[in-house]
Amino acid sequence: DAGSLRLDNADLRSDPVSLTGNIVWDHAARRISGDIASGVIDLDPLVPPSGSGAEIAAQRADTARRWSRAPLDLLWIGRFEADLDVRLQVLRFGGMRAFDLQG
């Protein structure tokens, strides 16, 4: 179809995240659909630091060097539909682990 993009057996990588699966983008309908899977998604780097005052200050200084303080414009998220089947082997968040997630 003109105006659509189809990725079959895609293998998408951006360290440390790796996604595999099938994705279809329909530009006219502003809709993304498909199925994707990943081994490990680690959200721990996004969790506020813990530890002693000096450790927290060092972690925050490191984070400040890597991230902009400019606000993110996320209005675009509400402008399209998504129908994705997602499977994760491991999700890490705040020191917790969840295994074999599907949604």
mmCIF file of N, CA and C in Angstrom:
data_model
loop_
_atom_site.group_PDB
_atom_site.id
_atom_site.type_symbol
_atom_site.label_atom_id
_atom_site.label_comp_id
_atom_site.label_asym_id
_atom_site.label_seq_id
_atom_site.Cartn_x
_atom_site.Cartn_y
_atom_site.Cartn_z
ATOM 1 N N ASP A 1 0.829 -1.200 0.000
ATOM 2 C CA ASP A 1 0.000 0.000 0.000
ATOM 3 C C ASP A 1 0.866 1.253 0.000
ATOM 4 N N ALA A 2 0.441 2.216 -0.762
ATOM 5 C CA ALA A 2 1.100 3.514 -0.696
ATOM 6 C C ALA A 2 0.737 4.154 0.631
ATOM 7 N N GLY A 3 1.683 4.771 1.268
ATOM 8 C CA GLY A 3 1.405 5.418 2.541
ATOM 9 C C GLY A 3 1.470 4.487 3.732
ATOM 10 N N SER A 4 2.009 3.283 3.515
ATOM 11 C CA SER A 4 2.174 2.379 4.657
ATOM 12 C C SER A 4 3.580 1.789 4.627
ATOM 13 N N LEU A 5 3.987 1.317 5.770
ATOM 14 C CA LEU A 5 5.305 0.710 5.918
ATOM 15 C C LEU A 5 5.121 -0.604 6.655
ATOM 16 N N ARG A 6 5.700 -1.652 6.123
ATOM 17 C CA ARG A 6 5.587 -2.969 6.738
ATOM 18 C C ARG A 6 6.986 -3.518 6.992
ATOM 19 N N LEU A 7 7.242 -3.907 8.233
ATOM 20 C CA LEU A 7 8.513 -4.524 8.607
ATOM 21 C C LEU A 7 8.227 -5.951 9.073
ATOM 22 N N ASP A 8 8.569 -6.918 8.241
ATOM 23 C CA ASP A 8 8.380 -8.323 8.593
ATOM 24 C C ASP A 8 9.686 -8.880 9.134
ATOM 25 N N ASN A 9 9.590 -9.627 10.212
ATOM 26 C CA ASN A 9 10.768 -10.221 10.850
ATOM 27 C C ASN A 9 11.820 -9.160 11.162
ATOM 28 N N ALA A 10 11.353 -8.028 11.665
ATOM 29 C CA ALA A 10 12.256 -6.922 11.994
ATOM 30 C C ALA A 10 13.120 -7.278 13.193
ATOM 31 N N ASP A 11 14.321 -6.775 13.173
ATOM 32 C CA ASP A 11 15.257 -6.925 14.291
ATOM 33 C C ASP A 11 15.795 -5.523 14.571
ATOM 34 N N LEU A 12 15.176 -4.836 15.539
ATOM 35 C CA LEU A 12 15.500 -3.449 15.844
ATOM 36 C C LEU A 12 16.340 -3.394 17.109
ATOM 37 N N ARG A 13 17.458 -2.669 17.047
ATOM 38 C CA ARG A 13 18.364 -2.610 18.198
ATOM 39 C C ARG A 13 18.806 -1.180 18.456
ATOM 40 N N SER A 14 18.756 -0.812 19.705
ATOM 41 C CA SER A 14 19.325 0.438 20.193
ATOM 42 C C SER A 14 19.802 0.130 21.600
ATOM 43 N N ASP A 15 21.098 -0.089 21.730
ATOM 44 C CA ASP A 15 21.645 -0.547 23.008
ATOM 45 C C ASP A 15 21.028 0.200 24.168
ATOM 46 N N PRO A 16 20.586 -0.491 25.163
ATOM 47 C CA PRO A 16 20.657 -1.938 25.376
ATOM 48 C C PRO A 16 19.383 -2.679 24.981
ATOM 49 N N VAL A 17 18.475 -2.055 24.239
ATOM 50 C CA VAL A 17 17.179 -2.663 23.911
ATOM 51 C C VAL A 17 17.226 -3.311 22.530
ATOM 52 N N SER A 18 16.656 -4.498 22.446
ATOM 53 C CA SER A 18 16.542 -5.210 21.181
ATOM 54 C C SER A 18 15.091 -5.670 21.037
ATOM 55 N N LEU A 19 14.461 -5.336 19.914
ATOM 56 C CA LEU A 19 13.085 -5.736 19.639
ATOM 57 C C LEU A 19 13.047 -6.538 18.352
ATOM 58 N N THR A 20 12.235 -7.580 18.329
ATOM 59 C CA THR A 20 12.029 -8.359 17.113
ATOM 60 C C THR A 20 10.537 -8.513 16.880
ATOM 61 N N GLY A 21 10.152 -8.690 15.630
ATOM 62 C CA GLY A 21 8.746 -8.924 15.332
ATOM 63 C C GLY A 21 8.321 -8.324 14.017
ATOM 64 N N ASN A 22 7.024 -8.099 13.910
ATOM 65 C CA ASN A 22 6.398 -7.586 12.694
ATOM 66 C C ASN A 22 5.657 -6.311 13.042
ATOM 67 N N ILE A 23 5.854 -5.277 12.229
ATOM 68 C CA ILE A 23 5.251 -3.980 12.496
ATOM 69 C C ILE A 23 4.683 -3.420 11.201
ATOM 70 N N VAL A 24 3.479 -2.862 11.277
ATOM 71 C CA VAL A 24 2.850 -2.215 10.126
ATOM 72 C C VAL A 24 2.454 -0.808 10.529
ATOM 73 N N TRP A 25 2.910 0.177 9.751
ATOM 74 C CA TRP A 25 2.517 1.567 9.963
ATOM 75 C C TRP A 25 1.633 1.983 8.796
ATOM 76 N N ASP A 26 0.385 2.362 9.097
ATOM 77 C CA ASP A 26 -0.560 2.868 8.100
ATOM 78 C C ASP A 26 -0.637 4.376 8.292
ATOM 79 N N HIS A 27 0.017 5.102 7.406
ATOM 80 C CA HIS A 27 0.113 6.552 7.566
ATOM 81 C C HIS A 27 -1.259 7.225 7.457
ATOM 82 N N ALA A 28 -2.087 6.810 6.509
ATOM 83 C CA ALA A 28 -3.391 7.449 6.319
ATOM 84 C C ALA A 28 -4.264 7.306 7.563
ATOM 85 N N ALA A 29 -4.234 6.137 8.190
ATOM 86 C CA ALA A 29 -5.047 5.886 9.385
ATOM 87 C C ALA A 29 -4.320 6.289 10.661
ATOM 88 N N ARG A 30 -3.042 6.663 10.526
ATOM 89 C CA ARG A 30 -2.206 6.958 11.699
ATOM 90 C C ARG A 30 -2.302 5.820 12.715
ATOM 91 N N ARG A 31 -1.990 4.645 12.233
ATOM 92 C CA ARG A 31 -2.147 3.445 13.050
ATOM 93 C C ARG A 31 -0.914 2.564 12.914
ATOM 94 N N ILE A 32 -0.423 2.091 14.062
ATOM 95 C CA ILE A 32 0.669 1.125 14.076
ATOM 96 C C ILE A 32 0.127 -0.169 14.673
ATOM 97 N N SER A 33 0.467 -1.283 14.062
ATOM 98 C CA SER A 33 0.008 -2.576 14.573
ATOM 99 C C SER A 33 1.126 -3.592 14.387
ATOM 100 N N GLY A 34 0.986 -4.699 15.065
ATOM 101 C CA GLY A 34 1.967 -5.760 14.917
ATOM 102 C C GLY A 34 2.216 -6.504 16.203
ATOM 103 N N ASP A 35 3.283 -7.266 16.181
ATOM 104 C CA ASP A 35 3.701 -8.015 17.371
ATOM 105 C C ASP A 35 5.201 -7.852 17.524
ATOM 106 N N ILE A 36 5.618 -7.540 18.746
ATOM 107 C CA ILE A 36 7.041 -7.361 19.023
ATOM 108 C C ILE A 36 7.414 -8.113 20.300
ATOM 109 N N ALA A 37 8.666 -8.480 20.371
ATOM 110 C CA ALA A 37 9.172 -9.208 21.539
ATOM 111 C C ALA A 37 10.550 -8.666 21.896
ATOM 112 N N SER A 38 10.882 -8.792 23.168
ATOM 113 C CA SER A 38 12.199 -8.372 23.641
ATOM 114 C C SER A 38 12.647 -9.295 24.752
ATOM 115 N N GLY A 39 13.947 -9.428 24.865
ATOM 116 C CA GLY A 39 14.499 -10.229 25.953
ATOM 117 C C GLY A 39 14.384 -9.494 27.268
ATOM 118 N N VAL A 40 15.147 -8.413 27.423
ATOM 119 C CA VAL A 40 15.185 -7.661 28.677
ATOM 120 C C VAL A 40 14.954 -6.188 28.388
ATOM 121 N N ILE A 41 14.026 -5.581 29.111
ATOM 122 C CA ILE A 41 13.843 -4.128 29.104
ATOM 123 C C ILE A 41 14.191 -3.664 30.512
ATOM 124 N N ASP A 42 15.217 -2.841 30.618
ATOM 125 C CA ASP A 42 15.701 -2.372 31.916
ATOM 126 C C ASP A 42 15.352 -0.900 32.091
ATOM 127 N N LEU A 43 14.379 -0.612 32.947
ATOM 128 C CA LEU A 43 13.960 0.761 33.225
ATOM 129 C C LEU A 43 14.652 1.332 34.459
ATOM 130 N N ASP A 44 15.533 0.554 35.092
ATOM 131 C CA ASP A 44 16.218 1.021 36.298
ATOM 132 C C ASP A 44 16.949 2.349 36.116
ATOM 133 N N PRO A 45 17.585 2.605 34.973
ATOM 134 C CA PRO A 45 18.254 3.903 34.822
ATOM 135 C C PRO A 45 17.286 5.098 34.868
ATOM 136 N N LEU A 46 15.992 4.845 34.706
ATOM 137 C CA LEU A 46 15.004 5.924 34.747
ATOM 138 C C LEU A 46 14.432 6.154 36.139
ATOM 139 N N VAL A 47 14.768 5.277 37.088
ATOM 140 C CA VAL A 47 14.263 5.373 38.462
ATOM 141 C C VAL A 47 15.153 6.331 39.248
ATOM 142 N N PRO A 48 14.551 7.199 40.078
ATOM 143 C CA PRO A 48 15.373 8.113 40.882
ATOM 144 C C PRO A 48 16.408 7.345 41.704
ATOM 145 N N PRO A 49 17.591 7.924 41.884
ATOM 146 C CA PRO A 49 18.659 7.229 42.597
ATOM 147 C C PRO A 49 18.349 7.032 44.079
ATOM 148 N N SER A 50 19.003 6.027 44.645
ATOM 149 C CA SER A 50 18.923 5.793 46.086
ATOM 150 C C SER A 50 20.345 5.606 46.606
ATOM 151 N N GLY A 51 20.510 5.727 47.892
ATOM 152 C CA GLY A 51 21.830 5.569 48.497
ATOM 153 C C GLY A 51 22.147 6.750 49.387
ATOM 154 N N SER A 52 23.438 6.918 49.691
ATOM 155 C CA SER A 52 23.866 8.023 50.547
ATOM 156 C C SER A 52 23.758 9.337 49.785
ATOM 157 N N GLY A 53 23.851 10.448 50.505
ATOM 158 C CA GLY A 53 23.770 11.769 49.888
ATOM 159 C C GLY A 53 24.804 11.967 48.800
ATOM 160 N N ALA A 54 26.041 11.529 49.054
ATOM 161 C CA ALA A 54 27.116 11.692 48.072
ATOM 162 C C ALA A 54 26.855 10.831 46.828
ATOM 163 N N GLU A 55 26.360 9.606 47.047
ATOM 164 C CA GLU A 55 26.075 8.722 45.908
ATOM 165 C C GLU A 55 24.956 9.304 45.046
ATOM 166 N N ILE A 56 23.905 9.817 45.697
ATOM 167 C CA ILE A 56 22.781 10.408 44.961
ATOM 168 C C ILE A 56 23.251 11.628 44.178
ATOM 169 N N ALA A 57 24.066 12.470 44.801
ATOM 170 C CA ALA A 57 24.573 13.671 44.114
ATOM 171 C C ALA A 57 25.398 13.281 42.886
ATOM 172 N N ALA A 58 26.228 12.259 43.012
ATOM 173 C CA ALA A 58 27.053 11.812 41.886
ATOM 174 C C ALA A 58 26.186 11.252 40.763
ATOM 175 N N GLN A 59 25.154 10.470 41.134
ATOM 176 C CA GLN A 59 24.263 9.903 40.125
ATOM 177 C C GLN A 59 23.479 11.002 39.418
ATOM 178 N N ARG A 60 23.005 11.980 40.166
ATOM 179 C CA ARG A 60 22.254 13.085 39.565
ATOM 180 C C ARG A 60 23.134 13.920 38.645
ATOM 181 N N ALA A 61 24.380 14.147 39.029
ATOM 182 C CA ALA A 61 25.296 14.907 38.182
ATOM 183 C C ALA A 61 25.537 14.168 36.871
ATOM 184 N N ASP A 62 25.696 12.843 36.962
ATOM 185 C CA ASP A 62 25.891 12.037 35.760
ATOM 186 C C ASP A 62 24.661 12.106 34.871
ATOM 187 N N THR A 63 23.477 12.004 35.468
ATOM 188 C CA THR A 63 22.226 12.075 34.716
ATOM 189 C C THR A 63 22.060 13.442 34.068
ATOM 190 N N ALA A 64 22.405 14.498 34.767
ATOM 191 C CA ALA A 64 22.261 15.859 34.237
ATOM 192 C C ALA A 64 23.117 16.057 32.991
ATOM 193 N N ARG A 65 24.257 15.396 32.928
ATOM 194 C CA ARG A 65 25.116 15.504 31.747
ATOM 195 C C ARG A 65 24.504 14.793 30.550
ATOM 196 N N ARG A 66 23.705 13.755 30.798
ATOM 197 C CA ARG A 66 23.160 12.942 29.708
ATOM 198 C C ARG A 66 21.798 13.395 29.218
ATOM 199 N N TRP A 67 21.015 14.103 30.033
ATOM 200 C CA TRP A 67 19.639 14.428 29.680
ATOM 201 C C TRP A 67 19.425 15.930 29.652
ATOM 202 N N SER A 68 18.651 16.364 28.702
ATOM 203 C CA SER A 68 18.270 17.770 28.604
ATOM 204 C C SER A 68 17.182 18.068 29.625
ATOM 205 N N ARG A 69 17.105 19.314 30.075
ATOM 206 C CA ARG A 69 16.030 19.734 30.976
ATOM 207 C C ARG A 69 14.850 20.300 30.195
ATOM 208 N N ALA A 70 14.960 20.365 28.878
ATOM 209 C CA ALA A 70 13.873 20.887 28.050
ATOM 210 C C ALA A 70 12.669 19.946 28.127
ATOM 211 N N PRO A 71 11.455 20.502 28.208
ATOM 212 C CA PRO A 71 10.265 19.646 28.266
ATOM 213 C C PRO A 71 10.097 18.843 26.974
ATOM 214 N N LEU A 72 9.548 17.667 27.110
ATOM 215 C CA LEU A 72 9.278 16.812 25.959
ATOM 216 C C LEU A 72 7.867 17.086 25.440
ATOM 217 N N ASP A 73 7.740 17.258 24.149
ATOM 218 C CA ASP A 73 6.423 17.431 23.530
ATOM 219 C C ASP A 73 5.885 16.050 23.184
ATOM 220 N N LEU A 74 4.956 15.553 23.991
ATOM 221 C CA LEU A 74 4.404 14.214 23.782
ATOM 222 C C LEU A 74 2.978 14.255 23.239
ATOM 223 N N LEU A 75 2.535 15.397 22.743
ATOM 224 C CA LEU A 75 1.179 15.501 22.202
ATOM 225 C C LEU A 75 0.966 14.574 21.017
ATOM 226 N N TRP A 76 2.008 14.267 20.287
ATOM 227 C CA TRP A 76 1.899 13.410 19.123
ATOM 228 C C TRP A 76 1.392 12.009 19.472
ATOM 229 N N ILE A 77 1.592 11.587 20.718
ATOM 230 C CA ILE A 77 1.171 10.238 21.118
ATOM 231 C C ILE A 77 -0.336 10.063 20.956
ATOM 232 N N GLY A 78 -1.093 11.111 21.254
ATOM 233 C CA GLY A 78 -2.548 11.024 21.137
ATOM 234 C C GLY A 78 -3.061 11.135 19.718
ATOM 235 N N ARG A 79 -2.176 11.280 18.768
ATOM 236 C CA ARG A 79 -2.596 11.485 17.375
ATOM 237 C C ARG A 79 -2.569 10.213 16.539
ATOM 238 N N PHE A 80 -2.294 9.078 17.140
ATOM 239 C CA PHE A 80 -2.346 7.839 16.370
ATOM 240 C C PHE A 80 -2.822 6.695 17.242
ATOM 241 N N GLU A 81 -3.227 5.629 16.580
ATOM 242 C CA GLU A 81 -3.705 4.428 17.266
ATOM 243 C C GLU A 81 -2.606 3.377 17.248
ATOM 244 N N ALA A 82 -2.626 2.527 18.254
ATOM 245 C CA ALA A 82 -1.665 1.435 18.314
ATOM 246 C C ALA A 82 -2.377 0.154 18.715
ATOM 247 N N ASP A 83 -2.059 -0.914 18.015
ATOM 248 C CA ASP A 83 -2.558 -2.244 18.331
ATOM 249 C C ASP A 83 -1.366 -3.186 18.247
ATOM 250 N N LEU A 84 -0.643 -3.271 19.351
ATOM 251 C CA LEU A 84 0.584 -4.058 19.385
ATOM 252 C C LEU A 84 0.478 -5.173 20.419
ATOM 253 N N ASP A 85 0.872 -6.355 20.018
ATOM 254 C CA ASP A 85 1.056 -7.458 20.965
ATOM 255 C C ASP A 85 2.517 -7.418 21.375
ATOM 256 N N VAL A 86 2.767 -7.305 22.676
ATOM 257 C CA VAL A 86 4.128 -7.151 23.189
ATOM 258 C C VAL A 86 4.437 -8.304 24.140
ATOM 259 N N ARG A 87 5.609 -8.898 23.961
ATOM 260 C CA ARG A 87 6.081 -9.955 24.848
ATOM 261 C C ARG A 87 7.466 -9.576 25.357
ATOM 262 N N LEU A 88 7.636 -9.620 26.657
ATOM 263 C CA LEU A 88 8.930 -9.331 27.275
ATOM 264 C C LEU A 88 9.349 -10.521 28.130
ATOM 265 N N GLN A 89 10.589 -10.930 27.979
ATOM 266 C CA GLN A 89 11.090 -12.001 28.845
ATOM 267 C C GLN A 89 11.312 -11.475 30.251
ATOM 268 N N VAL A 90 11.917 -10.269 30.363
ATOM 269 C CA VAL A 90 12.210 -9.681 31.676
ATOM 270 C C VAL A 90 12.000 -8.177 31.594
ATOM 271 N N LEU A 91 11.294 -7.628 32.579
ATOM 272 C CA LEU A 91 11.160 -6.182 32.740
ATOM 273 C C LEU A 91 11.755 -5.824 34.090
ATOM 274 N N ARG A 92 12.747 -4.927 34.091
ATOM 275 C CA ARG A 92 13.379 -4.475 35.330
ATOM 276 C C ARG A 92 12.916 -3.051 35.609
ATOM 277 N N PHE A 93 12.518 -2.819 36.867
ATOM 278 C CA PHE A 93 12.063 -1.478 37.246
ATOM 279 C C PHE A 93 12.193 -1.304 38.749
ATOM 280 N N GLY A 94 12.963 -0.304 39.154
ATOM 281 C CA GLY A 94 13.096 0.008 40.572
ATOM 282 C C GLY A 94 13.610 -1.143 41.408
ATOM 283 N N GLY A 95 14.498 -1.940 40.860
ATOM 284 C CA GLY A 95 15.042 -3.076 41.591
ATOM 285 C C GLY A 95 14.144 -4.304 41.553
ATOM 286 N N MET A 96 12.964 -4.197 40.944
ATOM 287 C CA MET A 96 12.055 -5.338 40.831
ATOM 288 C C MET A 96 12.226 -5.981 39.458
ATOM 289 N N ARG A 97 11.818 -7.226 39.367
ATOM 290 C CA ARG A 97 11.876 -7.957 38.107
ATOM 291 C C ARG A 97 10.533 -8.612 37.853
ATOM 292 N N ALA A 98 10.077 -8.543 36.609
ATOM 293 C CA ALA A 98 8.875 -9.272 36.185
ATOM 294 C C ALA A 98 9.277 -10.137 34.995
ATOM 295 N N PHE A 99 8.761 -11.360 34.950
ATOM 296 C CA PHE A 99 9.168 -12.313 33.938
ATOM 297 C C PHE A 99 7.988 -12.726 33.071
ATOM 298 N N ASP A 100 8.281 -13.010 31.802
ATOM 299 C CA ASP A 100 7.318 -13.549 30.838
ATOM 300 C C ASP A 100 6.039 -12.705 30.779
ATOM 301 N N LEU A 101 6.183 -11.447 30.409
ATOM 302 C CA LEU A 101 5.052 -10.533 30.298
ATOM 303 C C LEU A 101 4.500 -10.533 28.887
ATOM 304 N N GLN A 102 3.177 -10.474 28.781
ATOM 305 C CA GLN A 102 2.507 -10.376 27.486
ATOM 306 C C GLN A 102 1.375 -9.386 27.591
ATOM 307 N N GLY A 103 1.182 -8.609 26.551
ATOM 308 C CA GLY A 103 0.083 -7.652 26.584
ATOM 309 C C GLY A 103 -0.184 -7.058 25.238
#
